Amino acid sequence: MPSVGQDRKRQALAIDVTVFGAGIFGLSCAWALARRGARVQVIDPAGVGAGASGGIVGALAPHVPEQWNDKKAFQLDSLLMAEAWWADVVQAGGGAPGYARTGRLQPIPDAEALTRAEARGVGAAELWRGQAVWDVVAAPDDWSPGTAQVIRDTLSARIHPRRACDALAAAICATGGRIETSGEARGLTLHATGWTGLAAMTDTQGRAAGGGVKGQAVLLDLDRRDLPQLYADGLHIVPHADGTTAIGSTSERDFDRTGTDAQLDTVLARAVAAVPALAAARVLTRWAGVRPRARSRAPLLGPWPGRPGHFIANGGFKIGFGMAPKVAEVMADLMLTGQGDIPEAFGTAGLAPGPGRD
């Protein structure tokens, strides 16, 4: 896989590519393909970042450094390459995705949690290649998740989802690509169509591909832009570069798509109880969206079985933005060269047409 953050000779591939879906996976893959010389068009009737990718939270947080597997290793690679990858996006298109590796704090409520945190610190020292730490520190006075000691990891980063999508769109267009609300497929075709796309795959393939999980989040007028994100009571509290702070989110399998509701009020109350510094902040935005969750909870990446020249990148769920840099590069490898370093657990072989749903 080509490294990021370096000048690379554009490949004279003269390959046409159509990407259906202008969310984080579709745009990231389109960017990786366009800068390798492919002629790229992105088609989404709703426009850029119109679905779950147009959210407000943007917590790029690692999996726990224990019980290591291919999914965690893939995510680690993606988080480590993210800074240079997003810098290339900014350089190409001039956007402002709001990326910064500011770290994260989590509470340590009792002795058992302290023992577990210390063991995971040992795991991080081994598994994170010396590129980040997971350790135990005293909680800051005015910005902490409510305990005297906290877990600090230096791998977590933040991004502003909606602005990141806009930045990718700008980079794609600056590199010769096009983004349209309608059009016909041309050349190789990538389907990155979110939760409705997963539902459609289930119907067309006769195999369960996944579905949607609704999330609700709130944006506050609170400037903590230079401080780490917090994870408390199951909530992500993320200070953004623009002087706002996001809190999210719910996970709703049964949901009404019409917008936010009282569940979001509960989220905000829980966040304030854990972090009193949030109490006086004014609410700027209430947001709701439906995130694509593949059947295995891992991203669904690879060829579309039974459809030569068609590929799938879907199922980012809660980790889509953190996974996006490496997803984009391995999918570009696969589509342009036929070879992609995709973990077996992410593969699409399970979608091969069958007589009934799993």
Tab-separated table of C-alpha atoms in Angstrom:
chain	number	residue	atom	x	y	z
A	1	MET	CA	0.000	0.000	0.000
A	2	PRO	CA	1.481	3.385	-0.958
A	3	SER	CA	2.478	5.561	1.951
A	4	VAL	CA	0.698	8.832	2.579
A	5	GLY	CA	2.244	12.211	3.236
A	6	GLN	CA	4.680	11.839	0.344
A	7	ASP	CA	4.639	13.127	-3.213
A	8	ARG	CA	3.616	10.270	-5.442
A	9	LYS	CA	3.764	9.978	-9.183
A	10	ARG	CA	0.255	9.820	-10.566
A	11	GLN	CA	-0.379	6.599	-12.424
A	12	ALA	CA	-1.562	6.998	-16.006
A	13	LEU	CA	-4.265	4.413	-15.528
A	14	ALA	CA	-6.985	5.938	-17.706
A	15	ILE	CA	-9.510	3.931	-15.685
A	16	ASP	CA	-13.034	5.189	-15.162
A	17	VAL	CA	-14.526	4.695	-11.709
A	18	THR	CA	-18.008	5.455	-10.399
A	19	VAL	CA	-18.605	5.687	-6.663
A	20	PHE	CA	-22.189	5.536	-5.443
A	21	GLY	CA	-22.430	7.256	-2.069
A	22	ALA	CA	-20.903	10.531	-0.844
A	23	GLY	CA	-20.423	9.525	2.780
A	24	ILE	CA	-17.086	8.946	4.452
A	25	PHE	CA	-16.278	5.604	2.805
A	26	GLY	CA	-17.383	6.681	-0.671
A	27	LEU	CA	-15.532	10.005	-0.566
A	28	SER	CA	-12.379	8.549	0.989
A	29	CYS	CA	-12.166	5.803	-1.622
A	30	ALA	CA	-12.896	8.285	-4.414
A	31	TRP	CA	-10.055	10.504	-3.181
A	32	ALA	CA	-7.596	7.596	-3.034
A	33	LEU	CA	-8.592	6.508	-6.545
A	34	ALA	CA	-8.488	10.012	-8.016
A	35	ARG	CA	-5.017	10.801	-6.753
A	36	ARG	CA	-3.759	7.581	-8.332
A	37	GLY	CA	-4.951	8.814	-11.698
A	38	ALA	CA	-8.366	7.207	-12.070
A	39	ARG	CA	-11.158	9.239	-13.639
A	40	VAL	CA	-13.624	9.375	-10.768
A	41	GLN	CA	-17.248	10.393	-10.486
A	42	VAL	CA	-19.150	10.272	-7.201
A	43	ILE	CA	-22.940	10.034	-7.412
A	44	ASP	CA	-25.259	10.645	-4.476
A	45	PRO	CA	-28.790	12.014	-4.908
A	46	ALA	CA	-28.700	13.591	-1.445
A	47	GLY	CA	-25.298	15.246	-1.864
A	48	VAL	CA	-22.095	15.214	0.179
A	49	GLY	CA	-22.299	13.967	3.768
A	50	ALA	CA	-26.089	13.891	3.735
A	51	GLY	CA	-26.421	10.735	5.838
A	52	ALA	CA	-24.713	9.597	9.010
A	53	SER	CA	-21.368	10.905	7.734
A	54	GLY	CA	-22.673	14.444	8.083
A	55	GLY	CA	-22.725	14.129	11.868
A	56	ILE	CA	-21.080	16.174	14.601
A	57	VAL	CA	-19.230	13.847	16.998
A	58	GLY	CA	-16.066	12.662	15.211
A	59	ALA	CA	-14.354	10.602	17.918
A	60	LEU	CA	-11.483	8.662	16.332
A	61	ALA	CA	-10.832	6.330	19.260
A	62	PRO	CA	-8.933	3.032	19.275
A	63	HIS	CA	-10.162	-0.360	20.333
A	64	VAL	CA	-8.908	-1.608	23.703
A	65	PRO	CA	-5.283	-2.877	23.382
A	66	GLU	CA	-5.967	-6.489	24.327
A	67	GLN	CA	-7.315	-9.654	22.693
A	68	TRP	CA	-5.707	-8.446	19.472
A	69	ASN	CA	-7.250	-9.338	16.119
A	70	ASP	CA	-7.222	-8.250	12.477
A	71	LYS	CA	-9.917	-5.636	13.011
A	72	LYS	CA	-7.978	-3.921	15.801
A	73	ALA	CA	-4.724	-4.095	13.831
A	74	PHE	CA	-6.395	-2.586	10.755
A	75	GLN	CA	-7.854	0.223	12.845
A	76	LEU	CA	-4.469	0.902	14.445
A	77	ASP	CA	-2.850	1.222	11.014
A	78	SER	CA	-5.579	3.640	9.954
A	79	LEU	CA	-5.336	5.810	13.067
A	80	LEU	CA	-1.551	6.012	12.748
A	81	MET	CA	-1.691	7.046	9.091
A	82	ALA	CA	-4.558	9.514	9.610
A	83	GLU	CA	-2.556	12.667	10.336
A	84	ALA	CA	-0.551	12.542	7.113
A	85	TRP	CA	-3.544	11.277	5.131
A	86	TRP	CA	-5.800	14.152	6.167
A	87	ALA	CA	-2.954	16.616	5.638
A	88	ASP	CA	-2.819	15.449	2.008
A	89	VAL	CA	-6.574	16.052	1.712
A	90	VAL	CA	-6.138	19.599	3.033
A	91	GLN	CA	-3.209	20.287	0.737
A	92	ALA	CA	-5.121	19.104	-2.329
A	93	GLY	CA	-8.437	20.841	-1.748
A	94	GLY	CA	-7.899	23.476	0.918
A	95	GLY	CA	-10.661	22.200	3.201
A	96	ALA	CA	-10.657	22.117	7.002
A	97	PRO	CA	-11.607	18.658	8.334
A	98	GLY	CA	-10.771	19.604	11.919
A	99	TYR	CA	-8.411	16.679	12.450
A	100	ALA	CA	-6.127	16.679	15.501
A	101	ARG	CA	-4.636	13.877	17.550
A	102	THR	CA	-5.512	15.347	20.939
A	103	GLY	CA	-5.902	12.090	22.883
A	104	ARG	CA	-8.628	10.883	25.218
A	105	LEU	CA	-9.382	10.559	28.943
A	106	GLN	CA	-11.564	7.834	30.495
A	107	PRO	CA	-12.637	7.391	34.142
A	108	ILE	CA	-11.181	4.803	36.540
A	109	PRO	CA	-14.015	4.304	39.040
A	110	ASP	CA	-12.573	1.557	41.263
A	111	ALA	CA	-9.628	-0.712	42.042
A	112	GLU	CA	-10.722	-3.369	39.578
A	113	ALA	CA	-10.867	-0.809	36.776
A	114	LEU	CA	-7.418	0.461	37.779
A	115	THR	CA	-5.926	-3.032	37.546
A	116	ARG	CA	-7.535	-3.515	34.144
A	117	ALA	CA	-6.296	-0.127	32.916
A	118	GLU	CA	-2.739	-0.858	33.973
A	119	ALA	CA	-2.807	-4.242	32.213
A	120	ARG	CA	-4.069	-2.604	29.059
A	121	GLY	CA	-1.235	-0.103	29.293
A	122	VAL	CA	1.190	-3.009	29.071
A	123	GLY	CA	-0.728	-4.275	26.056
A	124	ALA	CA	-0.571	-0.888	24.357
A	125	ALA	CA	3.186	-0.714	24.887
A	126	GLU	CA	3.499	-3.992	22.992
A	127	LEU	CA	0.809	-3.597	20.354
A	128	TRP	CA	0.897	0.103	19.480
A	129	ARG	CA	4.510	-0.048	18.216
A	130	GLY	CA	5.700	2.773	20.428
A	131	GLN	CA	3.532	5.235	18.484
A	132	ALA	CA	1.122	6.024	21.349
A	133	VAL	CA	0.595	5.284	25.034
A	134	TRP	CA	-2.266	4.095	27.241
A	135	ASP	CA	-1.486	4.990	30.844
A	136	VAL	CA	-2.983	6.085	34.169
A	137	VAL	CA	-2.676	9.728	35.240
A	138	ALA	CA	-4.244	12.133	37.719
A	139	ALA	CA	-7.405	13.741	36.384
A	140	PRO	CA	-7.189	17.421	35.347
A	141	ASP	CA	-8.977	19.842	37.659
A	142	ASP	CA	-11.536	21.276	35.227
A	143	TRP	CA	-11.814	18.767	32.373
A	144	SER	CA	-12.185	15.165	33.442
A	145	PRO	CA	-14.751	12.348	33.382
A	146	GLY	CA	-15.376	12.520	37.112
A	147	THR	CA	-12.759	10.362	38.828
A	148	ALA	CA	-9.485	11.194	40.549
A	149	GLN	CA	-7.502	9.009	38.167
A	150	VAL	CA	-8.106	8.575	34.460
A	151	ILE	CA	-6.901	6.522	31.551
A	152	ARG	CA	-5.037	8.682	29.078
A	153	ASP	CA	-4.415	7.448	25.566
A	154	THR	CA	-2.477	9.477	23.024
A	155	LEU	CA	-3.766	7.588	19.982
A	156	SER	CA	-7.299	9.003	19.955
A	157	ALA	CA	-7.980	11.882	17.589
A	158	ARG	CA	-10.882	14.089	16.624
A	159	ILE	CA	-12.378	15.177	13.338
A	160	HIS	CA	-15.425	17.201	12.364
A	161	PRO	CA	-17.442	14.714	10.267
A	162	ARG	CA	-19.387	17.123	8.096
A	163	ARG	CA	-16.360	19.321	7.429
A	164	ALA	CA	-14.221	16.274	6.729
A	165	CYS	CA	-16.690	15.190	4.032
A	166	ASP	CA	-16.607	18.671	2.531
A	167	ALA	CA	-12.799	18.634	2.584
A	168	LEU	CA	-12.723	15.303	0.765
A	169	ALA	CA	-15.175	16.573	-1.828
A	170	ALA	CA	-12.963	19.610	-2.443
A	171	ALA	CA	-9.866	17.412	-2.787
A	172	ILE	CA	-11.619	15.065	-5.223
A	173	CYS	CA	-12.738	17.951	-7.432
A	174	ALA	CA	-9.297	19.585	-7.269
A	175	THR	CA	-7.788	16.296	-8.482
A	176	GLY	CA	-10.081	16.130	-11.511
A	177	GLY	CA	-12.975	14.137	-10.077
A	178	ARG	CA	-16.656	15.013	-10.215
A	179	ILE	CA	-19.438	14.855	-7.651
A	180	GLU	CA	-22.977	14.648	-8.995
A	181	THR	CA	-26.488	14.036	-7.688
A	182	SER	CA	-27.363	11.793	-10.619
A	183	GLY	CA	-25.709	9.926	-13.438
A	184	GLU	CA	-24.975	6.558	-14.981
A	185	ALA	CA	-22.285	4.155	-13.811
A	186	ARG	CA	-19.114	4.283	-15.852
A	187	GLY	CA	-16.231	1.823	-15.521
A	188	LEU	CA	-15.463	0.119	-12.234
A	189	THR	CA	-18.203	0.748	-9.694
A	190	LEU	CA	-17.974	1.100	-5.924
A	191	HIS	CA	-21.090	0.930	-3.771
A	192	ALA	CA	-20.724	2.896	-0.525
A	193	THR	CA	-24.378	3.624	0.074
A	194	GLY	CA	-24.761	3.370	3.844
A	195	TRP	CA	-27.459	1.552	5.750
A	196	THR	CA	-29.995	1.605	2.934
A	197	GLY	CA	-27.372	0.004	0.708
A	198	LEU	CA	-26.863	-2.779	3.246
A	199	ALA	CA	-30.603	-3.394	3.306
A	200	ALA	CA	-30.696	-3.493	-0.496
A	201	MET	CA	-27.812	-5.985	-0.576
A	202	THR	CA	-29.716	-8.232	1.788
A	203	ASP	CA	-32.659	-8.225	-0.607
A	204	THR	CA	-30.684	-8.710	-3.820
A	205	GLN	CA	-28.186	-11.265	-2.529
A	206	GLY	CA	-30.496	-13.285	-0.312
A	207	ARG	CA	-27.878	-12.978	2.441
A	208	ALA	CA	-27.981	-10.761	5.503
A	209	ALA	CA	-25.605	-7.832	4.884
A	210	GLY	CA	-26.564	-5.541	7.762
A	211	GLY	CA	-28.771	-2.584	8.493
A	212	GLY	CA	-29.028	0.705	10.309
A	213	VAL	CA	-28.540	1.878	13.887
A	214	LYS	CA	-29.744	5.366	14.694
A	215	GLY	CA	-27.583	7.740	16.698
A	216	GLN	CA	-28.428	11.093	18.273
A	217	ALA	CA	-25.906	13.739	19.312
A	218	VAL	CA	-25.763	17.314	20.552
A	219	LEU	CA	-23.351	20.184	19.849
A	220	LEU	CA	-22.547	22.717	22.574
A	221	ASP	CA	-21.134	26.229	22.514
A	222	LEU	CA	-18.150	25.277	24.665
A	223	ASP	CA	-14.566	25.936	23.615
A	224	ARG	CA	-12.151	23.230	24.812
A	225	ARG	CA	-10.393	22.889	21.463
A	226	ASP	CA	-6.924	22.226	22.917
A	227	LEU	CA	-8.073	19.566	25.386
A	228	PRO	CA	-8.489	15.812	24.927
A	229	GLN	CA	-11.806	14.178	24.235
A	230	LEU	CA	-13.534	12.406	27.121
A	231	TYR	CA	-15.279	9.044	27.276
A	232	ALA	CA	-17.657	8.851	30.220
A	233	ASP	CA	-20.814	6.833	30.944
A	234	GLY	CA	-20.640	5.372	27.453
A	235	LEU	CA	-20.612	8.813	25.823
A	236	HIS	CA	-18.053	10.531	23.620
A	237	ILE	CA	-17.411	14.176	24.510
A	238	VAL	CA	-15.353	15.731	21.735
A	239	PRO	CA	-13.972	19.302	21.678
A	240	HIS	CA	-13.720	20.527	18.078
A	241	ALA	CA	-11.294	22.927	16.452
A	242	ASP	CA	-14.046	25.479	15.827
A	243	GLY	CA	-14.708	26.044	19.548
A	244	THR	CA	-17.679	23.712	19.888
A	245	THR	CA	-18.005	20.481	21.850
A	246	ALA	CA	-19.988	17.460	20.641
A	247	ILE	CA	-21.639	14.786	22.795
A	248	GLY	CA	-22.945	11.476	21.489
A	249	SER	CA	-24.529	9.179	21.026
A	250	THR	CA	-27.474	6.825	21.282
A	251	SER	CA	-27.561	3.398	19.612
A	252	GLU	CA	-31.103	2.649	18.514
A	253	ARG	CA	-31.997	-0.533	16.610
A	254	ASP	CA	-35.703	0.349	16.596
A	255	PHE	CA	-36.014	3.952	15.568
A	256	ASP	CA	-38.087	6.738	14.134
A	257	ARG	CA	-36.160	8.513	11.379
A	258	THR	CA	-37.844	11.874	11.892
A	259	GLY	CA	-35.184	13.418	14.122
A	260	THR	CA	-34.132	13.863	17.729
A	261	ASP	CA	-36.291	13.101	20.757
A	262	ALA	CA	-36.194	12.777	24.549
A	263	GLN	CA	-33.418	10.197	24.346
A	264	LEU	CA	-31.055	13.007	23.416
A	265	ASP	CA	-32.093	14.948	26.503
A	266	THR	CA	-31.051	11.914	28.529
A	267	VAL	CA	-27.694	11.808	26.754
A	268	LEU	CA	-27.026	15.441	27.626
A	269	ALA	CA	-28.056	14.934	31.259
A	270	ARG	CA	-25.728	11.952	31.584
A	271	ALA	CA	-22.861	13.928	30.092
A	272	VAL	CA	-23.389	16.853	32.462
A	273	ALA	CA	-23.546	14.500	35.450
A	274	ALA	CA	-20.196	13.012	34.427
A	275	VAL	CA	-18.548	16.298	33.410
A	276	PRO	CA	-20.011	19.316	35.284
A	277	ALA	CA	-18.047	21.732	33.076
A	278	LEU	CA	-20.674	21.063	30.408
A	279	ALA	CA	-23.590	22.303	32.499
A	280	ALA	CA	-23.672	25.961	31.492
A	281	ALA	CA	-22.965	25.477	27.797
A	282	ARG	CA	-25.608	26.522	25.281
A	283	VAL	CA	-26.978	23.885	22.895
A	284	LEU	CA	-26.209	24.818	19.285
A	285	THR	CA	-27.375	21.757	17.350
A	286	ARG	CA	-29.337	18.575	17.921
A	287	TRP	CA	-28.503	15.890	15.365
A	288	ALA	CA	-29.756	12.437	14.433
A	289	GLY	CA	-28.662	9.998	11.733
A	290	VAL	CA	-28.718	6.318	10.863
A	291	ARG	CA	-25.317	4.603	10.792
A	292	PRO	CA	-24.593	1.536	8.634
A	293	ARG	CA	-23.829	-1.567	10.702
A	294	ALA	CA	-22.660	-4.614	8.762
A	295	ARG	CA	-23.683	-8.025	10.028
A	296	SER	CA	-20.270	-8.735	11.557
A	297	ARG	CA	-19.855	-5.185	13.027
A	298	ALA	CA	-16.654	-4.937	10.953
A	299	PRO	CA	-16.593	-2.921	7.722
A	300	LEU	CA	-17.738	-4.801	4.627
A	301	LEU	CA	-15.046	-4.447	1.958
A	302	GLY	CA	-14.367	-6.233	-1.313
A	303	PRO	CA	-15.817	-7.345	-4.646
A	304	TRP	CA	-19.575	-7.647	-4.956
A	305	PRO	CA	-20.115	-11.408	-5.442
A	306	GLY	CA	-21.723	-12.215	-8.761
A	307	ARG	CA	-21.270	-8.691	-10.171
A	308	PRO	CA	-17.941	-8.382	-12.012
A	309	GLY	CA	-16.486	-4.889	-11.855
A	310	HIS	CA	-18.581	-3.927	-8.813
A	311	PHE	CA	-17.192	-3.443	-5.306
A	312	ILE	CA	-18.524	-2.717	-1.809
A	313	ALA	CA	-17.233	-0.430	0.966
A	314	ASN	CA	-19.855	-0.126	3.681
A	315	GLY	CA	-20.594	-0.732	7.346
A	316	GLY	CA	-18.370	1.836	9.021
A	317	PHE	CA	-20.865	2.091	11.896
A	318	LYS	CA	-19.195	3.883	14.849
A	319	ILE	CA	-15.622	3.625	13.568
A	320	GLY	CA	-16.013	4.663	9.942
A	321	PHE	CA	-14.027	7.901	10.142
A	322	GLY	CA	-11.221	6.216	12.063
A	323	MET	CA	-11.070	3.372	9.541
A	324	ALA	CA	-11.456	5.587	6.463
A	325	PRO	CA	-7.800	6.283	5.548
A	326	LYS	CA	-6.828	2.630	5.338
A	327	VAL	CA	-10.182	1.537	3.906
A	328	ALA	CA	-9.636	4.031	1.091
A	329	GLU	CA	-6.131	2.844	0.295
A	330	VAL	CA	-6.861	-0.899	0.364
A	331	MET	CA	-9.986	-0.452	-1.755
A	332	ALA	CA	-8.028	1.611	-4.277
A	333	ASP	CA	-5.421	-1.162	-4.368
A	334	LEU	CA	-8.099	-3.793	-4.916
A	335	MET	CA	-9.960	-1.923	-7.623
A	336	LEU	CA	-6.915	-0.788	-9.594
A	337	THR	CA	-4.557	-3.742	-9.171
A	338	GLY	CA	-6.729	-6.643	-8.062
A	339	GLN	CA	-4.789	-6.914	-4.815
A	340	GLY	CA	-5.910	-5.428	-1.506
A	341	ASP	CA	-4.774	-6.141	2.041
A	342	ILE	CA	-8.294	-6.692	3.381
A	343	PRO	CA	-8.777	-8.820	6.518
A	344	GLU	CA	-10.825	-11.952	5.976
A	345	ALA	CA	-13.317	-10.768	8.598
A	346	PHE	CA	-14.093	-7.726	6.417
A	347	GLY	CA	-14.608	-9.734	3.240
A	348	THR	CA	-17.684	-9.891	1.050
A	349	ALA	CA	-17.609	-13.609	0.244
A	350	GLY	CA	-20.483	-14.198	2.667
A	351	LEU	CA	-22.717	-12.169	0.353
A	352	ALA	CA	-22.491	-14.734	-2.455
A	353	PRO	CA	-26.031	-15.369	-3.717
A	354	GLY	CA	-27.840	-18.071	-1.816
A	355	PRO	CA	-31.303	-19.577	-1.525
A	356	GLY	CA	-32.218	-17.744	1.682
A	357	ARG	CA	-31.111	-15.200	4.202
A	358	ASP	CA	-28.723	-16.100	6.980
